[in-house]
Backbone as CSV, one residue per row, in Angstrom:
resi,resn,N_x,N_y,N_z,CA_x,CA_y,CA_z,C_x,C_y,C_z
1,UNK,254.130,131.102,307.549,253.451,130.875,308.818,254.054,129.667,309.543
2,UNK,254.280,129.828,310.825,254.766,128.729,311.661,253.602,128.195,312.478
3,UNK,253.419,126.896,312.426,252.326,126.258,313.156,252.819,125.818,314.520
4,UNK,252.088,126.198,315.568,252.461,125.882,316.938,251.424,124.967,317.574
5,UNK,251.891,123.866,318.127,251.018,123.015,318.932,251.095,123.515,320.372
6,UNK,249.934,123.842,320.915,249.856,124.417,322.245,249.362,125.848,322.170
7,UNK,248.506,126.210,323.120,247.970,127.571,323.101,247.949,128.210,324.490
8,UNK,247.852,127.391,325.523,247.695,127.946,326.874,248.924,127.772,327.755
9,UNK,249.885,126.969,327.325,251.098,126.770,328.114,251.973,128.008,328.122
10,UNK,252.990,127.989,328.974,253.830,129.169,329.139,254.547,129.572,327.849
11,UNK,255.200,128.623,327.204,255.931,128.940,325.969,254.950,129.244,324.835
12,UNK,253.862,128.497,324.764,252.867,128.723,323.714,252.266,130.117,323.810
13,UNK,252.006,130.570,325.020,251.454,131.919,325.202,252.436,132.973,324.688
14,UNK,253.703,132.764,324.965,254.714,133.718,324.502,254.899,133.646,322.991
15,UNK,254.788,132.449,322.429,254.919,132.308,320.975,253.836,133.096,320.235
16,UNK,252.647,133.150,320.814,251.541,133.855,320.165,251.738,135.367,320.131
17,UNK,252.675,135.871,320.914,252.973,137.306,320.897,253.966,137.660,319.793
18,UNK,254.498,136.630,319.126,255.433,136.844,318.031,254.686,136.841,316.709
19,UNK,255.355,137.203,315.633,254.688,137.357,314.346,254.625,136.047,313.568
20,UNK,253.631,135.957,312.705,253.491,134.853,311.755,253.327,133.508,312.448
21,UNK,252.539,133.492,313.534,252.314,132.283,314.317,250.836,131.906,314.284
22,UNK,250.549,130.634,314.069,249.199,130.091,314.250,249.293,129.015,315.321
23,UNK,248.610,129.226,316.441,248.674,128.296,317.568,247.392,127.483,317.659
24,UNK,247.549,126.195,317.904,246.411,125.278,317.971,246.140,124.868,319.408
25,UNK,244.872,124.937,319.816,244.526,124.455,321.146,244.109,122.990,321.078
26,UNK,243.698,122.434,322.204,243.398,121.005,322.293,242.220,120.616,321.411
27,UNK,241.263,121.538,321.219,240.101,121.227,320.386,240.478,121.122,318.914
28,UNK,241.569,121.770,318.534,242.023,121.732,317.140,243.044,120.632,316.890
29,UNK,243.787,120.268,317.936,244.814,119.226,317.805,245.065,118.623,319.179
30,UNK,244.449,117.486,319.433,244.591,116.808,320.717,245.784,115.862,320.654
31,UNK,246.769,116.105,321.495,247.979,115.272,321.469,247.718,113.839,321.912
32,UNK,246.535,113.560,322.418,246.164,112.179,322.722,245.794,111.434,321.445
33,UNK,245.737,112.159,320.329,245.440,111.579,319.012,246.574,111.963,318.058
34,UNK,247.686,111.234,318.078,248.846,111.594,317.256,248.533,111.732,315.774
35,UNK,247.659,110.888,315.241,247.328,110.960,313.818,246.624,112.261,313.480
36,UNK,245.759,112.719,314.385,245.060,113.991,314.165,246.064,115.137,314.133
37,UNK,247.095,115.055,314.970,248.142,116.080,314.979,248.894,116.081,313.651
38,UNK,249.159,114.903,313.140,249.840,114.790,311.853,248.980,115.364,310.730
39,UNK,247.698,115.049,310.762,246.782,115.508,309.707,246.652,117.025,309.676
40,UNK,246.647,117.653,310.853,246.440,119.096,310.888,247.644,119.842,310.320
41,UNK,248.822,119.248,310.417,250.007,119.873,309.810,249.843,119.920,308.289
42,UNK,249.366,118.827,307.723,249.131,118.790,306.270,248.076,119.815,305.862
43,UNK,247.094,120.007,306.723,246.014,120.950,306.432,246.520,122.393,306.371
44,UNK,247.397,122.767,307.268,247.860,124.156,307.344,249.035,124.457,306.412
45,UNK,249.820,123.454,306.044,250.972,123.630,305.178,251.889,124.767,305.650
46,UNK,252.400,124.683,306.875,253.258,125.751,307.415,254.679,125.674,306.863
47,UNK,255.477,126.704,307.160,256.884,126.671,306.767,257.723,125.936,307.817
48,UNK,257.151,125.796,309.025,257.819,125.077,310.115,256.788,124.766,311.185
49,UNK,257.115,123.814,312.044,256.228,123.429,313.151,257.008,123.518,314.459
50,UNK,256.375,124.091,315.475,256.939,124.127,316.825,255.975,123.399,317.757
51,UNK,256.473,122.413,318.465,255.630,121.726,319.449,255.923,122.285,320.838
52,UNK,254.987,123.107,321.329,255.116,123.696,322.664,254.067,123.115,323.605
53,UNK,253.461,122.002,323.207,252.456,121.339,324.036,253.053,120.074,324.633
54,UNK,252.610,119.727,325.832,253.152,118.537,326.490,252.296,118.150,327.681
55,UNK,252.476,116.927,328.104,251.981,116.491,329.407,253.039,116.931,330.405
56,UNK,252.689,117.858,331.302,253.695,118.465,332.175,253.516,118.118,333.653
57,UNK,252.558,117.268,333.973,252.352,116.892,335.372,253.404,115.896,335.827
58,UNK,254.497,116.400,336.380,255.621,115.535,336.742,255.208,114.477,337.764
59,UNK,254.514,114.869,338.794,254.082,113.901,339.806,252.942,113.030,339.295
60,UNK,252.010,113.623,338.559,250.874,112.872,338.037,251.312,111.785,337.066
61,UNK,252.414,112.032,336.358,252.899,111.054,335.378,253.281,109.724,336.020
62,UNK,253.596,109.747,337.304,253.957,108.503,337.985,252.816,107.498,337.948
63,UNK,251.579,107.976,337.939,250.412,107.089,337.883,249.715,107.125,336.528
64,UNK,250.209,107.998,335.619,249.614,108.112,334.286,250.693,108.031,333.207
65,UNK,251.623,107.111,333.370,252.768,107.068,332.467,252.355,106.748,331.031
66,UNK,251.355,105.899,330.861,250.904,105.559,329.509,250.387,106.802,328.786
67,UNK,249.616,107.622,329.492,249.103,108.862,328.898,250.242,109.830,328.607
68,UNK,251.180,109.949,329.537,252.335,110.822,329.326,253.139,110.370,328.109
69,UNK,253.300,109.060,327.943,254.040,108.534,326.793,253.335,108.855,325.478
70,UNK,252.008,108.820,325.500,251.234,109.115,324.295,251.417,110.577,323.890
71,UNK,251.271,111.470,324.866,251.326,112.904,324.582,252.754,113.391,324.350
72,UNK,253.677,112.919,325.154,255.063,113.405,325.071,255.940,112.573,324.155
73,UNK,255.491,111.357,323.816,256.295,110.474,322.986,255.727,110.258,321.595
74,UNK,254.543,109.650,321.527,253.950,109.286,320.233,253.544,110.505,319.414
75,UNK,252.937,111.509,320.057,252.456,112.676,319.311,253.591,113.460,318.651
76,UNK,254.661,113.814,319.365,255.772,114.503,318.685,256.391,113.666,317.572
77,UNK,256.431,112.351,317.765,256.954,111.478,316.718,256.117,111.555,315.457
78,UNK,254.793,111.575,315.621,253.888,111.670,314.467,254.033,113.021,313.768
79,UNK,254.177,114.072,314.559,254.373,115.407,313.968,255.658,115.448,313.146
80,UNK,256.721,114.908,313.715,258.020,114.952,313.049,257.998,114.179,311.731
81,UNK,257.307,113.052,311.715,257.231,112.252,310.485,256.567,113.038,309.359
82,UNK,255.502,113.763,309.672,254.830,114.562,308.648,255.727,115.714,308.198
83,UNK,256.443,116.301,309.145,257.373,117.370,308.774,258.452,116.847,307.822
84,UNK,258.866,115.604,308.036,259.837,114.986,307.131,259.236,114.836,305.732
85,UNK,257.973,114.406,305.673,257.288,114.245,304.382,257.171,115.579,303.647
86,UNK,256.877,116.635,304.399,256.667,117.958,303.801,257.969,118.742,303.639
87,UNK,259.067,118.177,304.154,260.372,118.821,304.076,260.374,120.184,304.762
88,UNK,259.803,120.218,305.967,259.804,121.446,306.771,260.405,121.119,308.146
89,UNK,261.029,122.088,308.809,261.667,121.810,310.092,260.671,121.666,311.240
90,UNK,261.070,120.889,312.228,260.268,120.639,313.416,261.084,120.996,314.639
91,UNK,260.564,121.910,315.446,261.233,122.328,316.682,260.401,121.837,317.865
92,UNK,261.057,121.174,318.786,260.359,120.513,319.901,261.018,120.891,321.222
93,UNK,260.219,121.278,322.207,260.766,121.616,323.521,260.842,120.367,324.396
94,UNK,261.995,120.170,325.015,262.180,119.034,325.910,262.725,119.535,327.248
95,UNK,263.345,118.657,328.025,263.616,118.971,329.423,264.915,118.356,329.934
96,UNK,265.471,118.968,330.969,266.642,118.392,331.631,266.297,117.093,332.355
97,UNK,265.019,116.794,332.532,264.597,115.589,333.242,264.949,114.301,332.492
98,UNK,265.423,114.435,331.255,265.867,113.230,330.535,267.202,112.730,331.077
99,UNK,267.881,113.572,331.877,269.145,113.163,332.493,268.893,112.616,333.895
100,UNK,269.918,111.970,334.456,269.745,111.363,335.778,269.834,112.377,336.906
101,UNK,270.337,113.578,336.616,270.291,114.662,337.585,271.287,114.589,338.714
102,UNK,272.415,113.919,338.496,273.440,113.808,339.530,274.643,114.699,339.189
103,UNK,275.609,114.773,340.099,276.832,115.516,339.850,276.648,117.018,339.921
104,UNK,277.668,117.728,339.469,277.633,119.186,339.492,278.024,119.799,338.150
105,UNK,278.323,118.948,337.172,278.719,119.428,335.847,277.488,119.662,334.991
106,UNK,277.481,120.757,334.250,276.353,121.046,333.364,276.215,119.961,332.300
107,UNK,274.986,119.513,332.078,274.729,118.457,331.097,274.896,118.987,329.683
108,UNK,275.668,118.258,328.896,275.833,118.603,327.489,274.771,117.891,326.661
109,UNK,274.484,118.449,325.492,273.450,117.866,324.629,273.817,116.450,324.193
110,UNK,275.100,116.135,324.191,275.563,114.821,323.756,275.663,113.810,324.887
111,UNK,275.408,114.225,326.123,275.515,113.311,327.254,274.439,112.230,327.222
112,UNK,274.754,111.097,327.801,273.819,109.974,327.864,272.610,110.333,328.719
113,UNK,271.427,110.039,328.209,270.209,110.286,328.984,269.929,109.105,329.900
114,UNK,269.295,109.408,331.023,268.941,108.362,331.989,267.876,108.919,332.938
115,UNK,266.642,109.115,332.427,265.593,109.749,333.235,265.249,108.936,334.480
116,UNK,264.929,109.663,335.561,264.681,109.031,336.849,263.212,109.045,337.250
117,UNK,262.354,109.554,336.379,260.920,109.526,336.682,260.119,109.337,335.395
118,UNK,258.822,109.112,335.540,257.958,108.791,334.397,257.888,109.946,333.402
119,UNK,257.819,111.160,333.905,257.782,112.327,333.023,259.040,112.384,332.166
120,UNK,260.196,112.215,332.784,261.451,112.227,332.036,261.504,111.125,330.994
121,UNK,261.005,109.941,331.361,261.001,108.828,330.397,260.095,109.144,329.207
122,UNK,258.967,109.795,329.458,258.038,110.127,328.362,258.672,111.151,327.425
123,UNK,259.390,112.112,327.974,260.054,113.108,327.138,261.204,112.478,326.352
124,UNK,261.883,111.512,326.947,262.934,110.789,326.241,262.355,110.033,325.044
125,UNK,261.194,109.435,325.225,260.547,108.717,324.116,260.253,109.670,322.964
126,UNK,259.827,110.875,323.292,259.578,111.865,322.252,260.845,112.218,321.494
127,UNK,261.923,112.407,322.229,263.203,112.722,321.589,263.620,111.612,320.631
128,UNK,263.513,110.377,321.077,263.927,109.242,320.242,263.074,109.148,318.986
129,UNK,261.772,109.385,319.137,260.864,109.320,317.982,261.198,110.407,316.960
130,UNK,261.525,111.583,317.447,261.864,112.688,316.550,263.175,112.402,315.816
131,UNK,264.165,111.912,316.540,265.468,111.622,315.922,265.363,110.567,314.821
132,UNK,264.436,109.634,314.976,264.297,108.554,313.988,263.280,108.871,312.890
133,UNK,262.713,110.074,312.907,261.625,110.414,311.979,262.108,110.763,310.579
134,UNK,263.376,111.149,310.458,263.879,111.605,309.166,263.679,113.086,308.941
135,UNK,263.117,113.793,309.918,262.834,115.221,309.769,264.077,116.066,310.021
136,UNK,264.066,117.273,309.493,264.977,118.313,309.942,264.413,118.813,311.261
137,UNK,265.189,118.715,312.333,264.604,118.987,313.651,265.586,119.685,314.575
138,UNK,265.021,120.307,315.593,265.798,120.775,316.741,265.014,120.417,317.989
139,UNK,265.632,119.657,318.852,265.074,119.371,320.170,265.736,120.346,321.127
140,UNK,264.945,121.215,321.728,265.491,122.240,322.609,265.140,121.891,324.056
141,UNK,266.137,121.364,324.762,265.939,121.044,326.179,266.094,122.317,327.006
142,UNK,265.219,122.461,327.975,265.274,123.623,328.841,264.943,123.205,330.269
143,UNK,264.917,124.166,331.182,264.679,123.832,332.592,264.006,124.990,333.321
144,UNK,263.288,124.662,334.366,262.757,125.650,335.314,262.070,126.826,334.598
145,UNK,261.085,126.513,333.764,260.417,127.532,332.950,259.550,128.444,333.821
146,UNK,259.685,129.746,333.612,258.911,130.726,334.371,258.346,131.791,333.439
147,UNK,257.208,132.357,333.826,256.565,133.413,333.039,255.445,134.026,333.871
148,UNK,254.750,134.955,333.263,253.585,135.563,333.924,252.336,134.714,333.722
149,UNK,252.479,133.598,333.004,251.326,132.758,332.665,251.394,131.415,333.386
150,UNK,250.235,130.785,333.534,250.189,129.406,334.013,250.745,129.228,335.414
151,UNK,251.136,127.987,335.696,251.677,127.646,337.007,253.194,127.502,336.927
152,UNK,253.894,128.241,337.760,255.348,128.137,337.800,255.851,128.657,339.140
153,UNK,257.143,128.510,339.373,257.733,128.823,340.673,257.549,130.286,341.066
154,UNK,257.727,131.199,340.129,257.590,132.617,340.449,256.188,132.914,340.962
155,UNK,255.182,132.433,340.257,253.805,132.719,340.656,253.452,132.020,341.967
156,UNK,254.018,130.835,342.186,253.785,130.147,343.460,254.363,130.941,344.619
157,UNK,255.584,131.430,344.468,256.209,132.220,345.527,255.414,133.500,345.799
158,UNK,254.970,134.161,344.766,254.199,135.395,344.935,252.880,135.115,345.651
159,UNK,252.283,133.968,345.351,251.036,133.594,346.026,251.287,133.324,347.512
160,UNK,252.370,132.627,347.810,252.681,132.297,349.204,253.034,133.551,350.007
161,UNK,253.567,134.566,349.341,253.911,135.807,350.026,252.702,136.454,350.698
162,UNK,251.524,136.177,350.149,250.313,136.811,350.666,249.914,136.274,352.034
163,UNK,250.364,135.039,352.346,249.891,134.402,353.573,251.003,133.935,354.509
164,UNK,252.261,133.987,354.057,253.352,133.428,354.860,254.360,134.494,355.263
165,UNK,254.836,134.401,356.483,255.942,135.235,356.924,257.277,134.527,356.700
166,UNK,257.219,133.199,356.588,258.401,132.415,356.263,257.964,131.150,355.544
167,UNK,258.860,130.576,354.781,258.559,129.334,354.074,259.858,128.597,353.787
168,UNK,259.758,127.290,353.618,260.939,126.483,353.336,261.055,126.241,351.836
169,UNK,262.286,126.306,351.340,262.546,126.125,349.908,263.783,125.240,349.747
170,UNK,263.694,124.303,348.811,264.788,123.366,348.558,266.055,124.103,348.116
171,UNK,267.182,123.728,348.709,268.434,124.433,348.442,269.500,123.565,347.770
172,UNK,269.197,122.271,347.524,270.217,121.403,346.920,269.855,120.960,345.504
173,UNK,268.834,121.552,344.907,268.548,121.368,343.489,269.042,122.625,342.771
174,UNK,269.939,122.435,341.797,270.571,123.563,341.120,270.233,123.548,339.634
175,UNK,269.863,124.713,339.115,269.544,124.799,337.694,269.430,126.243,337.246
176,UNK,269.017,126.427,336.015,268.879,127.766,335.456,267.433,128.106,335.186
177,UNK,266.828,128.988,335.978,265.463,129.443,335.680,265.421,130.042,334.276
178,UNK,264.424,129.657,333.477,264.415,130.060,332.072,263.116,130.764,331.711
179,UNK,263.162,132.047,331.360,261.951,132.763,330.971,261.332,132.162,329.706
180,UNK,260.036,131.905,329.750,259.344,131.315,328.604,259.453,132.194,327.368
181,UNK,259.521,133.504,327.583,259.632,134.435,326.449,260.909,134.181,325.654
182,UNK,261.991,133.904,326.363,263.265,133.635,325.685,263.240,132.287,324.976
183,UNK,262.555,131.314,325.554,262.411,130.015,324.887,261.630,130.178,323.592
184,UNK,260.548,130.953,323.649,259.717,131.174,322.462,260.511,131.836,321.342
185,UNK,261.256,132.880,321.705,262.066,133.571,320.695,263.108,132.633,320.096
186,UNK,263.704,131.800,320.941,264.712,130.855,320.460,264.099,129.840,319.502
187,UNK,262.913,129.340,319.830,262.251,128.351,318.970,261.991,128.910,317.572
188,UNK,261.530,130.140,317.502,261.249,130.760,316.204,262.540,131.002,315.434
189,UNK,263.555,131.511,316.114,264.845,131.759,315.457,265.445,130.461,314.928
190,UNK,265.381,129.417,315.725,265.916,128.118,315.311,265.147,127.575,314.112
191,UNK,263.829,127.705,314.144,263.000,127.223,313.024,263.411,127.900,311.722
192,UNK,263.583,129.216,311.760,263.967,129.952,310.547,265.361,129.550,310.067
193,UNK,266.274,129.354,311.011,267.626,128.950,310.599,267.632,127.544,310.001
194,UNK,266.798,126.660,310.533,266.751,125.289,310.004,266.199,125.241,308.580
195,UNK,265.337,126.194,308.233,264.795,126.246,306.871,265.936,126.412,305.864
196,UNK,266.876,127.268,306.216,267.992,127.549,305.319,269.200,126.655,305.546
197,UNK,269.267,126.028,306.709,270.432,125.198,307.032,269.997,123.933,307.773
198,UNK,269.443,122.967,307.033,268.984,121.717,307.662,270.094,120.958,308.381
199,UNK,271.334,121.248,308.013,272.459,120.544,308.642,272.603,120.892,310.121
200,UNK,271.912,121.923,310.576,271.946,122.305,311.992,271.032,121.434,312.848
201,UNK,270.370,120.463,312.250,269.500,119.547,313.007,270.247,118.939,314.183
202,UNK,269.538,118.785,315.301,270.149,118.147,316.448,269.484,118.524,317.755
203,UNK,270.153,118.182,318.835,269.650,118.458,320.180,270.445,119.615,320.773
204,UNK,269.725,120.555,321.368,270.345,121.748,321.924,269.775,122.050,323.308
205,UNK,270.487,122.897,324.032,270.064,123.281,325.376,269.898,124.798,325.476
206,UNK,268.915,125.209,326.275,268.750,126.628,326.593,268.217,126.749,328.011
207,UNK,268.990,127.388,328.872,268.520,127.663,330.233,269.036,129.013,330.671
208,UNK,268.349,129.599,331.644,268.727,130.916,332.117,270.037,130.894,332.891
209,UNK,270.642,132.053,332.984,271.908,132.203,333.698,271.789,133.315,334.725
210,UNK,272.448,133.202,335.884,273.338,132.112,336.304,272.566,130.969,336.945
211,UNK,273.218,129.808,337.068,272.608,128.676,337.757,272.480,128.992,339.250
212,UNK,271.342,128.615,339.814,271.072,128.889,341.234,270.273,127.734,341.820
213,UNK,270.089,127.753,343.128,269.184,126.805,343.775,267.788,127.425,343.811
214,UNK,266.792,126.591,344.045,265.431,127.113,344.202,265.385,128.118,345.350
215,UNK,266.130,127.837,346.417,266.179,128.716,347.586,266.721,130.096,347.203
216,UNK,267.810,130.111,346.458,268.400,131.387,346.034,267.472,132.129,345.077
217,UNK,266.807,131.381,344.216,265.870,131.989,343.272,264.694,132.609,344.023
218,UNK,264.200,131.914,345.048,263.101,132.447,345.856,263.493,133.766,346.506
219,UNK,264.713,133.813,347.053,265.172,135.042,347.695,265.291,136.187,346.695
220,UNK,265.677,135.859,345.459,265.769,136.891,344.422,264.381,137.447,344.099
221,UNK,263.383,136.571,344.092,262.002,137.008,343.843,261.542,137.935,344.961
222,UNK,261.796,137.534,346.219,261.380,138.347,347.359,262.068,139.712,347.325
223,UNK,263.336,139.713,346.941,264.076,140.968,346.861,263.494,141.896,345.810
224,UNK,263.125,141.317,344.666,262.580,142.126,343.565,261.266,142.800,343.955
225,UNK,260.449,142.109,344.739,259.141,142.675,345.096,259.193,143.430,346.422
226,UNK,260.387,143.495,347.031,260.551,144.271,348.241,259.835,143.718,349.450
227,UNK,259.788,142.386,349.550,259.131,141.767,350.692,260.169,141.171,351.641
228,UNK,259.817,141.111,352.912,260.733,140.616,353.917,260.418,139.186,354.349
229,UNK,259.640,138.496,353.541,259.358,137.091,353.831,260.670,136.315,353.904
230,UNK,260.772,135.458,354.882,262.009,134.712,355.098,261.912,133.332,354.442
231,UNK,262.891,133.005,353.626,262.977,131.671,353.029,264.006,130.864,353.811
232,UNK,263.609,129.679,354.218,264.494,128.810,354.976,264.922,127.646,354.099
233,UNK,266.237,127.401,353.959,266.707,126.325,353.072,266.498,124.947,353.685
234,UNK,266.050,124.006,352.843,265.922,122.609,353.256,266.469,121.712,352.150
235,UNK,266.898,120.487,352.493,267.346,119.534,351.464,266.147,118.875,350.794
236,UNK,266.369,118.338,349.609,265.300,117.639,348.881,264.721,116.493,349.711
237,UNK,265.549,115.882,350.529,265.106,114.756,351.355,263.980,115.138,352.311
238,UNK,263.832,116.425,352.583,262.771,116.886,353.477,261.546,117.372,352.719
239,UNK,261.604,117.288,351.382,260.475,117.736,350.557,260.039,116.567,349.679
240,UNK,259.137,115.773,350.196,258.750,114.531,349.531,257.768,114.781,348.391
241,UNK,258.043,114.188,347.238,257.148,114.249,346.084,257.057,112.860,345.450
242,UNK,255.935,112.543,344.774,255.801,111.229,344.128,256.913,110.940,343.112
243,UNK,257.311,111.966,342.350,258.342,111.794,341.329,259.678,112.312,341.850
244,UNK,260.732,111.578,341.578,262.075,111.989,341.982,262.515,113.200,341.165
245,UNK,263.037,114.219,341.846,263.531,115.422,341.182,265.046,115.367,341.036
246,UNK,265.582,115.906,339.929,267.040,115.944,339.754,267.670,116.985,340.655
247,UNK,268.824,116.667,341.217,269.572,117.646,342.001,270.380,118.562,341.089
248,UNK,270.780,118.028,339.940,271.590,118.797,338.998,270.819,119.025,337.698
249,UNK,270.277,120.238,337.544,269.559,120.599,336.322,270.356,121.570,335.465
250,UNK,271.646,121.701,335.751,272.485,122.606,334.958,272.557,122.114,333.517
251,UNK,272.465,123.034,332.554,272.540,122.679,331.138,273.655,123.462,330.452
252,UNK,274.485,122.745,329.723,275.546,123.360,328.930,274.916,123.851,327.619
253,UNK,274.915,125.160,327.419,274.229,125.759,326.265,275.190,126.250,325.190
254,UNK,276.436,125.814,325.240,277.455,126.329,324.331,277.142,126.068,322.864
255,UNK,276.592,124.879,322.559,276.323,124.570,321.148,275.193,125.438,320.597
256,UNK,274.234,125.801,321.442,273.144,126.671,321.003,273.688,128.049,320.630
257,UNK,274.674,128.507,321.403,275.289,129.797,321.106,276.142,129.712,319.841
258,UNK,276.943,128.668,319.721,277.874,128.583,318.595,277.168,128.285,317.272
259,UNK,276.106,127.480,317.307,275.411,127.098,316.068,274.351,128.119,315.658
260,UNK,273.594,128.612,316.646,272.463,129.500,316.330,272.676,130.948,316.783
261,UNK,273.777,131.215,317.449,274.056,132.552,317.979,272.970,132.997,318.963
262,UNK,272.473,132.053,319.757,271.476,132.341,320.785,272.144,132.204,322.153
263,UNK,272.189,133.306,322.893,272.859,133.328,324.183,271.923,132.876,325.303
264,UNK,272.507,132.399,326.381,271.711,132.086,327.563,271.053,133.371,328.073
265,UNK,269.750,133.336,328.319,269.076,134.536,328.817,269.348,134.770,330.294
266,UNK,269.319,136.023,330.700,269.445,136.376,332.112,268.105,136.184,332.798
267,UNK,268.048,135.289,333.791,266.768,135.101,334.467,266.405,136.298,335.334
268,UNK,267.408,137.066,335.772,267.105,138.269,336.554,266.356,139.290,335.694
269,UNK,266.813,139.465,334.471,266.118,140.361,333.548,264.733,139.803,333.224
270,UNK,264.664,138.475,333.015,263.385,137.846,332.748,262.423,138.000,333.905
271,UNK,262.948,137.891,335.132,262.109,138.040,336.322,261.525,139.447,336.399
272,UNK,262.339,140.452,336.073,261.841,141.828,336.063,260.681,141.973,335.075
273,UNK,260.819,141.363,333.906,259.759,141.434,332.895,258.494,140.719,333.365
274,UNK,258.682,139.568,334.004,257.528,138.801,334.494,256.764,139.598,335.546
275,UNK,257.486,140.180,336.495,256.840,140.966,337.551,256.137,142.188,336.972
276,UNK,256.737,142.789,335.949,256.113,143.936,335.280,254.823,143.510,334.578
277,UNK,254.863,142.353,333.912,253.670,141.852,333.220,252.559,141.536,334.210
278,UNK,252.917,140.927,335.329,251.916,140.597,336.345,251.309,141.867,336.947
279,UNK,252.123,142.899,337.122,251.621,144.149,337.658,250.623,144.780,336.688
280,UNK,250.927,144.707,335.389,250.007,145.235,334.378,248.686,144.477,334.395
281,UNK,248.786,143.140,334.551,247.570,142.316,334.609,246.707,142.703,335.804
282,UNK,247.340,142.947,336.935,246.607,143.333,338.142,245.936,144.693,337.980
283,UNK,246.601,145.584,337.254,246.048,146.911,337.050,244.816,146.888,336.161
284,UNK,244.788,145.945,335.210,243.659,145.875,334.272,242.569,144.912,334.722
285,UNK,242.853,144.149,335.776,241.881,143.143,336.262,240.663,143.822,336.891
């Protein structure tokens, strides 16, 4: 059995559709209490642990950085330490926000981190805590997560389609939209491989292909649903947010492919699956 922290998030929801998974919600393991998270791992005695829970409010973290650090930094560190004690692997989802987000070259897992906002700094703290824990681990950085669950860009665009004939979308932020389902499958595959090959411990990247701008991704969504809503491109400078967003979210995923034989997922295929899932939900609602 693989123990998963998180139950309602996008990746956590997808993980629960896979086999041999026990997912914990906030009432069972509150990441604001790192020791409680550590204790629950000992209670379940899993073969591996996946942390798919996080403080994800990028803008909110600017005013709640201490809380973000607790949930994204201290809690994963506590989990990893217990995994080291139990000699079981720990898989943790992280983000491209740990990088400074400049340039046009895809970020490699070995590149220097330099987060530009509070959320990125909190995720960096988690990475550092895991690396120093002594555990067999995989930190899987990803970007632009989308699914039929929770709040994400695809669902936001579909919601806006109901009321807008045109809308503006940022065109100078580039990255790879990543289906949560593919992240979930990768986390489980990596966990199983780490059981047999602890030497594969390290930091890895997984993002959807091909890299696009938010503007291009929006147009792909509109095309898939057959709507004529017009998306107008704007620069990030015209879209003000409390937290600074990276312009370059490209991730180099070569090591994930070479070490784990996990390929970059096609976000177009993932988008088709997401729209199909949402249509099924609407039919049963």
